[in-house]
PDB file of C-alpha atoms in Angstrom:
ATOM      1  CA  MET U   1     -29.187 -16.870  66.568  1.00  0.00           C
ATOM      2  CA  SER U   2     -32.065 -18.443  67.749  1.00  0.00           C
ATOM      3  CA  PRO U   3     -33.297 -22.116  66.659  1.00  0.00           C
ATOM      4  CA  HIS U   4     -36.383 -20.759  64.687  1.00  0.00           C
ATOM      5  CA  HIS U   5     -34.332 -18.439  62.505  1.00  0.00           C
ATOM      6  CA  SER U   6     -31.633 -21.190  62.072  1.00  0.00           C
ATOM      7  CA  LEU U   7     -34.440 -23.529  60.808  1.00  0.00           C
ATOM      8  CA  LEU U   8     -35.783 -20.908  58.449  1.00  0.00           C
ATOM      9  CA  SER U   9     -32.619 -20.031  57.014  1.00  0.00           C
ATOM     10  CA  ASP U  10     -31.715 -23.860  56.620  1.00  0.00           C
ATOM     11  CA  ARG U  11     -35.331 -23.999  54.953  1.00  0.00           C
ATOM     12  CA  TRP U  12     -34.295 -20.974  52.690  1.00  0.00           C
ATOM     13  CA  ALA U  13     -30.868 -22.404  51.906  1.00  0.00           C
ATOM     14  CA  ARG U  14     -32.649 -25.761  50.549  1.00  0.00           C
ATOM     15  CA  PHE U  15     -35.007 -23.983  48.395  1.00  0.00           C
ATOM     16  CA  LEU U  16     -32.354 -21.785  46.743  1.00  0.00           C
ATOM     17  CA  TYR U  17     -30.501 -24.992  46.374  1.00  0.00           C
ATOM     18  CA  ARG U  18     -33.137 -26.981  44.741  1.00  0.00           C
ATOM     19  CA  CYS U  19     -34.363 -23.956  42.337  1.00  0.00           C
ATOM     20  CA  SER U  20     -30.787 -23.515  40.937  1.00  0.00           C
ATOM     21  CA  LEU U  21     -30.425 -27.189  40.774  1.00  0.00           C
ATOM     22  CA  PHE U  22     -33.443 -27.523  38.547  1.00  0.00           C
ATOM     23  CA  LEU U  23     -32.703 -24.410  36.542  1.00  0.00           C
ATOM     24  CA  LEU U  24     -29.272 -25.744  35.571  1.00  0.00           C
ATOM     25  CA  ILE U  25     -30.724 -29.008  34.280  1.00  0.00           C
ATOM     26  CA  PHE U  26     -33.734 -27.336  32.332  1.00  0.00           C
ATOM     27  CA  PHE U  27     -30.999 -25.360  30.712  1.00  0.00           C
ATOM     28  CA  THR U  28     -28.688 -27.769  30.095  1.00  0.00           C
ATOM     29  CA  CYS U  29     -31.071 -30.323  28.460  1.00  0.00           C
ATOM     30  CA  GLY U  30     -32.446 -27.145  26.588  1.00  0.00           C
ATOM     31  CA  PHE U  31     -28.987 -26.332  25.079  1.00  0.00           C
ATOM     32  CA  VAL U  32     -28.212 -30.099  24.325  1.00  0.00           C
ATOM     33  CA  ILE U  33     -31.428 -30.565  22.749  1.00  0.00           C
ATOM     34  CA  VAL U  34     -31.733 -27.454  20.530  1.00  0.00           C
ATOM     35  CA  THR U  35     -28.772 -28.655  18.440  1.00  0.00           C
ATOM     36  CA  PRO U  36     -29.241 -31.999  17.324  1.00  0.00           C
ATOM     37  CA  ALA U  37     -33.013 -30.858  16.944  1.00  0.00           C
ATOM     38  CA  ASP U  38     -31.968 -28.404  14.463  1.00  0.00           C
ATOM     39  CA  MET U  39     -29.895 -30.425  12.700  1.00  0.00           C
ATOM     40  CA  ILE U  40     -32.602 -33.444  12.235  1.00  0.00           C
ATOM     41  CA  SER U  41     -34.961 -30.871  11.159  1.00  0.00           C
ATOM     42  CA  GLN U  42     -32.745 -29.686   8.178  1.00  0.00           C
ATOM     43  CA  ALA U  43     -32.126 -33.026   7.483  1.00  0.00           C
ATOM     44  CA  LEU U  44     -36.059 -33.922   6.904  1.00  0.00           C
ATOM     45  CA  ARG U  45     -36.217 -30.494   4.864  1.00  0.00           C
ATOM     46  CA  ASN U  46     -33.151 -31.826   2.711  1.00  0.00           C
ATOM     47  CA  GLU U  47     -34.382 -35.566   2.851  1.00  0.00           C
ATOM     48  CA  GLN U  48     -31.032 -36.590   4.463  1.00  0.00           C
ATOM     49  CA  ILE U  49     -32.036 -39.672   5.804  1.00  0.00           C
ATOM     50  CA  PHE U  50     -28.653 -41.066   6.475  1.00  0.00           C
ATOM     51  CA  ASN U  51     -27.743 -37.669   8.368  1.00  0.00           C
ATOM     52  CA  ILE U  52     -31.031 -38.266  10.841  1.00  0.00           C
ATOM     53  CA  ILE U  53     -29.391 -41.775  11.345  1.00  0.00           C
ATOM     54  CA  ILE U  54     -25.957 -40.629  12.062  1.00  0.00           C
ATOM     55  CA  ILE U  55     -27.212 -37.935  14.577  1.00  0.00           C
ATOM     56  CA  ALA U  56     -29.483 -40.204  16.460  1.00  0.00           C
ATOM     57  CA  ALA U  57     -26.879 -42.898  16.647  1.00  0.00           C
ATOM     58  CA  MET U  58     -24.307 -40.594  18.116  1.00  0.00           C
ATOM     59  CA  TYR U  59     -26.631 -39.000  20.595  1.00  0.00           C
ATOM     60  CA  PHE U  60     -27.975 -42.544  21.524  1.00  0.00           C
ATOM     61  CA  ALA U  61     -24.649 -43.506  22.051  1.00  0.00           C
ATOM     62  CA  VAL U  62     -23.522 -40.838  23.977  1.00  0.00           C
ATOM     63  CA  GLY U  63     -26.756 -41.053  26.200  1.00  0.00           C
ATOM     64  CA  LEU U  64     -25.764 -44.858  26.688  1.00  0.00           C
ATOM     65  CA  VAL U  65     -22.125 -44.041  27.531  1.00  0.00           C
ATOM     66  CA  ALA U  66     -23.570 -41.324  30.250  1.00  0.00           C
ATOM     67  CA  LEU U  67     -26.019 -43.692  31.384  1.00  0.00           C
ATOM     68  CA  ILE U  68     -23.337 -46.504  32.009  1.00  0.00           C
ATOM     69  CA  LEU U  69     -21.075 -44.115  33.917  1.00  0.00           C
ATOM     70  CA  TYR U  70     -23.843 -43.165  36.079  1.00  0.00           C
ATOM     71  CA  LEU U  71     -24.821 -46.507  37.185  1.00  0.00           C
ATOM     72  CA  ASN U  72     -21.223 -47.732  37.720  1.00  0.00           C
ATOM     73  CA  ARG U  73     -20.717 -44.444  39.891  1.00  0.00           C
ATOM     74  CA  LEU U  74     -24.073 -45.458  41.741  1.00  0.00           C
ATOM     75  CA  TYR U  75     -22.841 -49.024  42.088  1.00  0.00           C
ATOM     76  CA  ASN U  76     -19.289 -48.217  43.711  1.00  0.00           C
ATOM     77  CA  VAL U  77     -20.769 -45.722  46.034  1.00  0.00           C
ATOM     78  CA  ARG U  78     -23.238 -48.175  47.410  1.00  0.00           C
ATOM     79  CA  VAL U  79     -20.533 -51.134  47.575  1.00  0.00           C
ATOM     80  CA  ALA U  80     -18.384 -48.374  49.751  1.00  0.00           C
ATOM     81  CA  LEU U  81     -21.190 -47.486  52.003  1.00  0.00           C
ATOM     82  CA  SER U  82     -21.838 -51.247  52.631  1.00  0.00           C
ATOM     83  CA  ASP U  83     -18.460 -51.979  53.534  1.00  0.00           C
ATOM     84  CA  ILE U  84     -18.066 -49.364  56.450  1.00  0.00           C
ATOM     85  CA  PRO U  85     -17.004 -50.252  58.668  1.00  0.00           C
ATOM     86  CA  LYS U  86     -14.487 -52.576  57.099  1.00  0.00           C
ATOM     87  CA  ARG U  87     -14.127 -56.295  58.546  1.00  0.00           C
ATOM     88  CA  TYR U  88     -10.501 -55.905  58.576  1.00  0.00           C
ATOM     89  CA  VAL U  89      -7.742 -53.049  59.228  1.00  0.00           C
ATOM     90  CA  PRO U  90      -6.659 -51.564  56.024  1.00  0.00           C
ATOM     91  CA  GLY U  91      -3.232 -52.070  54.975  1.00  0.00           C
ATOM     92  CA  GLU U  92      -0.774 -50.398  52.550  1.00  0.00           C
ATOM     93  CA  GLN U  93      -2.513 -52.254  49.473  1.00  0.00           C
ATOM     94  CA  ASP U  94      -5.682 -50.896  50.031  1.00  0.00           C
ATOM     95  CA  PHE U  95      -4.770 -47.475  49.186  1.00  0.00           C
ATOM     96  CA  PRO U  96      -3.473 -45.986  46.064  1.00  0.00           C
ATOM     97  CA  LYS U  97       0.437 -45.096  46.388  1.00  0.00           C
ATOM     98  CA  ARG U  98       0.269 -41.806  46.566  1.00  0.00           C
ATOM     99  CA  CYS U  99      -2.406 -41.875  49.338  1.00  0.00           C
ATOM    100  CA  ALA U 100      -0.346 -44.543  51.262  1.00  0.00           C
ATOM    101  CA  ASN U 101       2.692 -41.845  51.169  1.00  0.00           C
ATOM    102  CA  ALA U 102       0.835 -38.809  52.249  1.00  0.00           C
ATOM    103  CA  ILE U 103      -0.104 -41.198  55.154  1.00  0.00           C
ATOM    104  CA  GLU U 104       3.265 -41.875  56.052  1.00  0.00           C
ATOM    105  CA  ALA U 105       4.429 -38.491  55.533  1.00  0.00           C
ATOM    106  CA  GLU U 106       1.973 -37.095  58.012  1.00  0.00           C
ATOM    107  CA  LEU U 107       2.528 -40.040  60.666  1.00  0.00           C
ATOM    108  CA  ILE U 108       6.451 -39.255  60.713  1.00  0.00           C
ATOM    109  CA  ARG U 109       5.569 -35.438  60.956  1.00  0.00           C
ATOM    110  CA  CYS U 110       3.302 -36.049  64.078  1.00  0.00           C
ATOM    111  CA  ARG U 111       5.916 -38.098  65.696  1.00  0.00           C
ATOM    112  CA  MET U 112       8.669 -35.468  65.306  1.00  0.00           C
ATOM    113  CA  ILE U 113       6.153 -32.717  66.551  1.00  0.00           C
ATOM    114  CA  GLN U 114       5.393 -35.197  69.566  1.00  0.00           C
ATOM    115  CA  GLU U 115       9.150 -35.558  70.112  1.00  0.00           C
ATOM    116  CA  SER U 116       9.683 -31.796  69.854  1.00  0.00           C
ATOM    117  CA  LEU U 117       7.146 -31.143  72.577  1.00  0.00           C
ATOM    118  CA  GLN U 118       8.732 -33.481  74.996  1.00  0.00           C
ATOM    119  CA  PRO U 119      10.776 -31.806  77.829  1.00  0.00           C
ATOM    120  CA  SER U 120      14.546 -31.513  77.026  1.00  0.00           C
ATOM    121  CA  ASP U 121      15.642 -32.666  80.260  1.00  0.00           C
ATOM    122  CA  ASN U 122      14.283 -35.563  82.193  1.00  0.00           C
ATOM    123  CA  VAL U 123      12.134 -33.579  84.619  1.00  0.00           C
ATOM    124  CA  SER U 124      10.893 -35.525  87.616  1.00  0.00           C
ATOM    125  CA  HIS U 125       7.400 -34.604  89.380  1.00  0.00           C
ATOM    126  CA  PRO U 126       6.768 -35.919  93.069  1.00  0.00           C
ATOM    127  CA  GLY U 127       4.142 -38.551  92.409  1.00  0.00           C
ATOM    128  CA  LEU U 128       4.854 -39.566  88.626  1.00  0.00           C
ATOM    129  CA  PRO U 129       7.907 -41.152  86.869  1.00  0.00           C
ATOM    130  CA  PRO U 130       9.666 -38.875  84.679  1.00  0.00           C
ATOM    131  CA  PRO U 131       8.707 -39.089  80.626  1.00  0.00           C
ATOM    132  CA  HIS U 132      11.983 -40.883  79.831  1.00  0.00           C
ATOM    133  CA  SER U 133      11.782 -43.418  83.193  1.00  0.00           C
ATOM    134  CA  GLU U 134      13.564 -46.303  83.767  1.00  0.00           C
ATOM    135  CA  PHE U 135      10.470 -48.290  85.139  1.00  0.00           C
ATOM    136  CA  ASP U 136       8.149 -50.286  82.916  1.00  0.00           C
ATOM    137  CA  PHE U 137       5.015 -47.944  83.559  1.00  0.00           C
ATOM    138  CA  PRO U 138       5.417 -44.757  82.422  1.00  0.00           C
ATOM    139  CA  GLN U 139       3.039 -42.175  83.444  1.00  0.00           C
ATOM    140  CA  VAL U 140       1.376 -44.535  86.114  1.00  0.00           C
ATOM    141  CA  PRO U 141       1.245 -42.693  89.590  1.00  0.00           C
ATOM    142  CA  TYR U 142       3.871 -44.221  92.293  1.00  0.00           C
ATOM    143  CA  LEU U 143       0.751 -44.253  94.661  1.00  0.00           C
ATOM    144  CA  GLU U 144      -0.832 -46.933  92.277  1.00  0.00           C
ATOM    145  CA  VAL U 145       2.157 -49.012  92.016  1.00  0.00           C
ATOM    146  CA  LEU U 146       2.854 -48.889  95.856  1.00  0.00           C
ATOM    147  CA  ILE U 147      -0.898 -50.060  96.220  1.00  0.00           C
ATOM    148  CA  GLU U 148      -0.575 -53.144  93.883  1.00  0.00           C
ATOM    149  CA  SER U 149       3.061 -53.765  95.555  1.00  0.00           C
ATOM    150  CA  ALA U 150       1.312 -54.221  99.048  1.00  0.00           C
ATOM    151  CA  LYS U 151      -1.333 -56.935  97.303  1.00  0.00           C
ATOM    152  CA  LEU U 152       1.811 -58.888  95.852  1.00  0.00           C
ATOM    153  CA  LEU U 153       3.206 -59.146  99.423  1.00  0.00           C
ATOM    154  CA  GLU U 154      -0.178 -60.900 100.426  1.00  0.00           C
ATOM    155  CA  ILE U 155      -0.265 -62.773  97.293  1.00  0.00           C
ATOM    156  CA  LYS U 156       3.328 -64.302  97.980  1.00  0.00           C
ATOM    157  CA  ALA U 157       2.484 -65.337 101.510  1.00  0.00           C
ATOM    158  CA  SER U 158      -1.105 -66.793 100.382  1.00  0.00           C
ATOM    159  CA  SER U 159       1.040 -68.633  97.905  1.00  0.00           C
ATOM    160  CA  LEU U 160       2.969 -70.250 100.707  1.00  0.00           C
ATOM    161  CA  HIS U 161      -0.011 -71.488 102.301  1.00  0.00           C
ATOM    162  CA  PRO U 162      -3.921 -70.714 101.812  1.00  0.00           C
ATOM    163  CA  ALA U 163      -4.555 -69.168 105.425  1.00  0.00           C
ATOM    164  CA  LEU U 164      -2.250 -66.670 104.934  1.00  0.00           C
ATOM    165  CA  ARG U 165      -4.525 -64.478 103.420  1.00  0.00           C
ATOM    166  CA  ARG U 166      -5.206 -61.121 104.819  1.00  0.00           C
ATOM    167  CA  LYS U 167      -8.746 -60.492 106.542  1.00  0.00           C
ATOM    168  CA  ALA U 168     -10.594 -57.866 105.738  1.00  0.00           C
ATOM    169  CA  CYS U 169     -10.389 -56.149 109.147  1.00  0.00           C
ATOM    170  CA  MET U 170      -6.555 -56.378 109.525  1.00  0.00           C
ATOM    171  CA  THR U 171      -4.588 -53.306 108.673  1.00  0.00           C
ATOM    172  CA  TRP U 172      -1.085 -53.801 107.173  1.00  0.00           C
ATOM    173  CA  LYS U 173       0.588 -53.834 110.221  1.00  0.00           C
ATOM    174  CA  GLU U 174      -1.385 -56.393 111.555  1.00  0.00           C
ATOM    175  CA  TYR U 175      -1.042 -58.321 108.821  1.00  0.00           C
ATOM    176  CA  ALA U 176       2.852 -57.896 109.068  1.00  0.00           C
ATOM    177  CA  SER U 177       2.819 -58.926 112.826  1.00  0.00           C
ATOM    178  CA  TYR U 178       0.597 -62.080 111.834  1.00  0.00           C
ATOM    179  CA  LEU U 179       2.868 -63.059 109.313  1.00  0.00           C
ATOM    180  CA  ARG U 180       6.033 -62.540 111.351  1.00  0.00           C
ATOM    181  CA  ARG U 181       4.521 -65.247 113.944  1.00  0.00           C
ATOM    182  CA  HIS U 182       4.212 -67.737 110.969  1.00  0.00           C
ATOM    183  CA  LEU U 183       6.655 -67.228 108.626  1.00  0.00           C
ATOM    184  CA  ASN U 184      10.438 -66.321 107.757  1.00  0.00           C
ATOM    185  CA  PHE U 185       9.862 -62.481 107.809  1.00  0.00           C
ATOM    186  CA  ASP U 186      12.334 -60.000 108.031  1.00  0.00           C
ATOM    187  CA  GLU U 187      10.731 -57.827 111.079  1.00  0.00           C
ATOM    188  CA  VAL U 188      13.010 -54.621 110.641  1.00  0.00           C
ATOM    189  CA  LEU U 189      12.536 -54.457 106.805  1.00  0.00           C
ATOM    190  CA  GLY U 190       8.801 -55.315 107.316  1.00  0.00           C
ATOM    191  CA  ASP U 191       8.111 -52.598 109.637  1.00  0.00           C
ATOM    192  CA  ARG U 192      10.227 -49.795 107.391  1.00  0.00           C
ATOM    193  CA  PHE U 193       8.270 -50.997 104.293  1.00  0.00           C
ATOM    194  CA  ILE U 194       4.801 -50.870 106.013  1.00  0.00           C
ATOM    195  CA  ASP U 195       5.580 -47.539 107.413  1.00  0.00           C
ATOM    196  CA  ALA U 196       6.891 -46.148 104.181  1.00  0.00           C
ATOM    197  CA  TYR U 197       3.673 -47.315 102.551  1.00  0.00           C
ATOM    198  CA  GLU U 198       1.156 -45.903 104.699  1.00  0.00           C
ATOM    199  CA  GLU U 199       2.990 -42.723 105.002  1.00  0.00           C
ATOM    200  CA  ALA U 200       2.858 -42.574 101.179  1.00  0.00           C
ATOM    201  CA  ARG U 201      -0.718 -43.738 101.005  1.00  0.00           C
ATOM    202  CA  TYR U 202      -2.173 -41.665 103.667  1.00  0.00           C
ATOM    203  CA  SER U 203      -0.002 -38.681 103.990  1.00  0.00           C
ATOM    204  CA  GLY U 204      -1.706 -37.054 101.227  1.00  0.00           C
ATOM    205  CA  ARG U 205       1.769 -35.795 100.038  1.00  0.00           C
ATOM    206  CA  PRO U 206       3.386 -37.591  96.695  1.00  0.00           C
ATOM    207  CA  ILE U 207       6.319 -39.006  97.123  1.00  0.00           C
ATOM    208  CA  THR U 208       9.546 -38.353  95.279  1.00  0.00           C
ATOM    209  CA  GLU U 209      11.368 -40.495  92.693  1.00  0.00           C
ATOM    210  CA  GLU U 210      14.190 -41.359  95.215  1.00  0.00           C
ATOM    211  CA  LYS U 211      11.661 -42.120  98.000  1.00  0.00           C
ATOM    212  CA  PHE U 212       9.646 -44.521  95.499  1.00  0.00           C
ATOM    213  CA  LYS U 213      13.078 -46.260  94.783  1.00  0.00           C
ATOM    214  CA  ASP U 214      13.843 -46.848  98.194  1.00  0.00           C
ATOM    215  CA  ILE U 215      10.436 -48.286  99.140  1.00  0.00           C
ATOM    216  CA  MET U 216      10.571 -50.311  96.006  1.00  0.00           C
ATOM    217  CA  ARG U 217      14.195 -51.590  96.908  1.00  0.00           C
ATOM    218  CA  MET U 218      12.547 -52.474 100.571  1.00  0.00           C
ATOM    219  CA  PHE U 219       9.834 -54.600  99.049  1.00  0.00           C
ATOM    220  CA  THR U 220      11.698 -56.518  96.763  1.00  0.00           C
ATOM    221  CA  LEU U 221      14.145 -57.506  99.645  1.00  0.00           C
ATOM    222  CA  LEU U 222      11.351 -58.213 101.606  1.00  0.00           C
ATOM    223  CA  VAL U 223       9.297 -60.524  99.282  1.00  0.00           C
ATOM    224  CA  ARG U 224      12.491 -62.348  98.932  1.00  0.00           C
ATOM    225  CA  SER U 225      12.694 -62.928 102.673  1.00  0.00           C
ATOM    226  CA  ILE U 226       9.227 -64.353 102.964  1.00  0.00           C
ATOM    227  CA  ASP U 227       9.295 -68.042 103.472  1.00  0.00           C
ATOM    228  CA  LEU U 228       7.934 -70.964 105.474  1.00  0.00           C
ATOM    229  CA  PRO U 229       9.992 -72.300 108.419  1.00  0.00           C
ATOM    230  CA  ASN U 230      11.800 -75.174 107.791  1.00  0.00           C
ATOM    231  CA  LYS U 231      10.048 -77.049 110.911  1.00  0.00           C
ATOM    232  CA  VAL U 232       6.401 -76.276 109.445  1.00  0.00           C
ATOM    233  CA  SER U 233       5.281 -76.845 105.896  1.00  0.00           C
ATOM    234  CA  GLY U 234       2.268 -77.423 103.497  1.00  0.00           C
ATOM    235  CA  PRO U 235      -1.212 -78.420 104.869  1.00  0.00           C
ATOM    236  CA  SER U 236       0.412 -79.258 108.649  1.00  0.00           C
ATOM    237  CA  LEU U 237      -0.063 -75.411 109.304  1.00  0.00           C
ATOM    238  CA  GLU U 238      -2.716 -74.422 111.823  1.00  0.00           C
ATOM    239  CA  PHE U 239      -3.124 -70.571 112.585  1.00  0.00           C
ATOM    240  CA  VAL U 240      -5.169 -69.499 115.444  1.00  0.00           C
ATOM    241  CA  ASP U 241      -5.047 -66.198 116.996  1.00  0.00           C
ATOM    242  CA  THR U 242      -6.751 -66.169 120.027  1.00  0.00           C
ATOM    243  CA  ALA U 243      -5.821 -62.709 121.446  1.00  0.00           C
ATOM    244  CA  MET U 244      -7.692 -60.923 118.191  1.00  0.00           C
ATOM    245  CA  GLY U 245     -10.231 -63.727 117.983  1.00  0.00           C
ATOM    246  CA  TRP U 246      -9.118 -64.541 114.308  1.00  0.00           C
ATOM    247  CA  GLU U 247      -9.110 -68.249 113.397  1.00  0.00           C
ATOM    248  CA  ILE U 248      -7.870 -68.999 109.891  1.00  0.00           C
TER     249      ILE U 248
END
């Protein structure tokens, strides 16, 4: 259906709605007015003034009650709309008890559906931890964790001395070699971790869970092994690499 036809159909629908509403109001008012008008006419012919007063009072009372209900509904709607969005998180006390119970039942049902959709076995795919992983970072790719781990290695070294920060032009192998010259640093463990890190990051192949655990064990032991030499400490460190032209 073209936009032009859709616009015409919408206008036609609004026209029919307004006409039907007008006719409904017209006939309702007519039926409501005919009965008291006939009763008042008969009372006037019979000179029954008391009946006229009773009829007028009753219809006035009904009209007044209807007006009060309408104004009350209009006020409640405007107050509710002005309170959107709420300035606080609605609690259980903000809803009727039946409504709160229905919401709680739906939340339980959704939780049961979610649990039923979980794999029955602890399936493990390369590159991602399994759904019920022992790690504290579920659904976070192993590669992202490894990248952050390498940054933690630099943070540990620079915490021992500010001059041990990695230069932007340094590869991680060059940085590991640089640290070995100025820190207590496990060379074998450092080489194994850097090789595994670079393979995981640049090979294009997702690493398995076992490989990831092995790399993280190496990382933990490597970070624990990093320390300042006993003969050198703090601000007295002076690092100059004349071969590469780096001076820190």
